[in-house]
Amino acid sequence: MTVTETDSELPVIELVHPMPGFPDLHKFALVQLDDAGRLSSLTSLEQPDLRFLVAPPAPFFPDYEPEVDDEVASELGIVEVEDVLLLVVLNAGRSLAETTANLAAPVLVNTVTRRAAQVILDRPGLPVAAPLIA
């Protein structure tokens, strides 16, 4: 579901709930930033200078398997787990070693409907700033 910047049509993601702090922004383009598909951005279509760096967690946190409740799955129209793209929001540091990921609030994207939400997980102890490199 990610694309390269040379593709003419970027996948438009609609957030069913806006990201915290950005109540009026609902439409984002998912843009792949590297050839390996490990880094993408969610770029606002309503405020193009705003983007969130995101990445699939598996390459960095292989044991990370968040659980979401049925209400979230229903809101996003998720029927099959295979239709979910799981992303974590990154806080970019000066280097990869200083970059962190928010594991407490991943972004779930339904790859069929392209509806998405940042979900605040009900699991105490999940870090909001987990180092990408141990």
GROMACS .gro file of C-alpha atoms in nm:
model
  134
    1MET     CA    1   0.000   0.000   0.000
    2THR     CA    2   0.297   0.230   0.012
    3VAL     CA    3   0.416   0.393  -0.306
    4THR     CA    4   0.726   0.560  -0.436
    5GLU     CA    5   0.734   0.933  -0.490
    6THR     CA    6   0.737   0.879  -0.867
    7ASP     CA    7   0.390   0.722  -0.867
    8SER     CA    8   0.127   0.959  -1.003
    9GLU     CA    9  -0.141   0.863  -0.753
   10LEU     CA   10  -0.059   0.843  -0.387
   11PRO     CA   11  -0.283   0.632  -0.165
   12VAL     CA   12  -0.512   0.866   0.026
   13ILE     CA   13  -0.572   0.762   0.385
   14GLU     CA   14  -0.875   0.894   0.573
   15LEU     CA   15  -0.836   0.915   0.948
   16VAL     CA   16  -1.162   0.828   1.123
   17HIS     CA   17  -1.029   1.019   1.427
   18PRO     CA   18  -0.776   1.301   1.380
   19MET     CA   19  -0.425   1.268   1.520
   20PRO     CA   20  -0.397   1.422   1.868
   21GLY     CA   21  -0.331   1.793   1.836
   22PHE     CA   22  -0.458   1.815   1.477
   23PRO     CA   23  -0.839   1.809   1.506
   24ASP     CA   24  -0.917   1.936   1.155
   25LEU     CA   25  -0.691   1.706   0.954
   26HIS     CA   26  -0.839   1.383   0.821
   27LYS     CA   27  -0.687   1.316   0.476
   28PHE     CA   28  -0.328   1.203   0.436
   29ALA     CA   29  -0.115   1.055   0.158
   30LEU     CA   30   0.102   0.758   0.247
   31VAL     CA   31   0.439   0.815   0.080
   32GLN     CA   32   0.722   0.563   0.082
   33LEU     CA   33   1.052   0.738   0.155
   34ASP     CA   34   1.303   0.458   0.105
   35ASP     CA   35   1.348   0.167  -0.134
   36ALA     CA   36   1.328  -0.093   0.144
   37GLY     CA   37   0.982   0.025   0.252
   38ARG     CA   38   1.094   0.082   0.609
   39LEU     CA   39   1.021   0.453   0.622
   40SER     CA   40   0.713   0.635   0.501
   41SER     CA   41   0.535   0.957   0.574
   42LEU     CA   42   0.173   1.037   0.634
   43THR     CA   43   0.153   1.374   0.461
   44SER     CA   44  -0.150   1.590   0.524
   45LEU     CA   45  -0.347   1.679   0.211
   46GLU     CA   46  -0.518   1.964   0.399
   47GLN     CA   47  -0.191   2.109   0.534
   48PRO     CA   48   0.083   1.979   0.298
   49ASP     CA   49   0.375   2.101   0.509
   50LEU     CA   50   0.268   1.865   0.789
   51ARG     CA   51   0.384   1.506   0.784
   52PHE     CA   52   0.433   1.227   1.031
   53LEU     CA   53   0.718   0.980   0.983
   54VAL     CA   54   0.593   0.624   1.018
   55ALA     CA   55   0.736   0.277   0.983
   56PRO     CA   56   0.616  -0.081   1.008
   57PRO     CA   57   0.731  -0.202   1.351
   58ALA     CA   58   0.838  -0.557   1.255
   59PRO     CA   59   1.196  -0.474   1.141
   60PHE     CA   60   1.265  -0.286   1.465
   61PHE     CA   61   1.033  -0.452   1.719
   62PRO     CA   62   0.971  -0.811   1.598
   63ASP     CA   63   0.775  -0.908   1.913
   64TYR     CA   64   0.540  -0.608   1.897
   65GLU     CA   65   0.185  -0.735   1.847
   66PRO     CA   66  -0.070  -0.480   1.968
   67GLU     CA   67  -0.426  -0.586   2.028
   68VAL     CA   68  -0.715  -0.355   1.947
   69ASP     CA   69  -1.074  -0.391   2.053
   70ASP     CA   70  -1.362  -0.483   1.826
   71GLU     CA   71  -1.491  -0.124   1.825
   72VAL     CA   72  -1.174   0.001   1.655
   73ALA     CA   73  -1.186  -0.282   1.401
   74SER     CA   74  -1.550  -0.198   1.328
   75GLU     CA   75  -1.479   0.175   1.287
   76LEU     CA   76  -1.207   0.097   1.034
   77GLY     CA   77  -1.415  -0.169   0.858
   78ILE     CA   78  -1.154  -0.436   0.926
   79VAL     CA   79  -1.277  -0.785   0.843
   80GLU     CA   80  -0.950  -0.976   0.793
   81VAL     CA   81  -0.628  -0.918   0.987
   82GLU     CA   82  -0.442  -0.942   0.653
   83ASP     CA   83  -0.610  -0.616   0.551
   84VAL     CA   84  -0.436  -0.419   0.827
   85LEU     CA   85  -0.121  -0.214   0.777
   86LEU     CA   86   0.036  -0.149   1.117
   87LEU     CA   87   0.260   0.157   1.150
   88VAL     CA   88   0.434   0.327   1.439
   89VAL     CA   89   0.487   0.702   1.450
   90LEU     CA   90   0.853   0.800   1.467
   91ASN     CA   91   1.018   1.090   1.641
   92ALA     CA   92   1.322   1.155   1.423
   93GLY     CA   93   1.647   1.222   1.602
   94ARG     CA   94   1.970   1.353   1.455
   95SER     CA   95   2.059   0.996   1.365
   96LEU     CA   96   1.888   0.658   1.348
   97ALA     CA   97   2.034   0.581   1.689
   98GLU     CA   98   1.846   0.880   1.835
   99THR     CA   99   1.516   0.808   1.658
  100THR     CA  100   1.232   0.668   1.868
  101ALA     CA  101   0.897   0.502   1.798
  102ASN     CA  102   0.565   0.545   1.975
  103LEU     CA  103   0.459   0.191   2.064
  104ALA     CA  104   0.171   0.306   2.285
  105ALA     CA  105  -0.025   0.457   1.996
  106PRO     CA  106   0.021   0.282   1.660
  107VAL     CA  107  -0.157   0.378   1.339
  108LEU     CA  108  -0.378   0.110   1.188
  109VAL     CA  109  -0.470   0.137   0.820
  110ASN     CA  110  -0.736  -0.075   0.654
  111THR     CA  111  -0.566  -0.142   0.319
  112VAL     CA  112  -0.901  -0.216   0.152
  113THR     CA  113  -1.103   0.090   0.261
  114ARG     CA  114  -0.799   0.313   0.337
  115ARG     CA  115  -0.962   0.419   0.661
  116ALA     CA  116  -0.713   0.465   0.945
  117ALA     CA  117  -0.677   0.569   1.306
  118GLN     CA  118  -0.406   0.623   1.559
  119VAL     CA  119  -0.505   0.390   1.840
  120ILE     CA  120  -0.404   0.453   2.200
  121LEU     CA  121  -0.348   0.106   2.341
  122ASP     CA  122  -0.475   0.007   2.684
  123ARG     CA  123  -0.150  -0.159   2.789
  124PRO     CA  124   0.046   0.013   3.064
  125GLY     CA  125   0.418   0.011   3.013
  126LEU     CA  126   0.426   0.050   2.635
  127PRO     CA  127   0.676   0.327   2.563
  128VAL     CA  128   0.594   0.640   2.366
  129ALA     CA  129   0.964   0.679   2.285
  130ALA     CA  130   1.118   0.336   2.226
  131PRO     CA  131   1.465   0.356   2.065
  132LEU     CA  132   1.471   0.208   1.714
  133ILE     CA  133   1.818   0.071   1.772
  134ALA     CA  134   1.884  -0.106   2.101
   0.00000   0.00000   0.00000
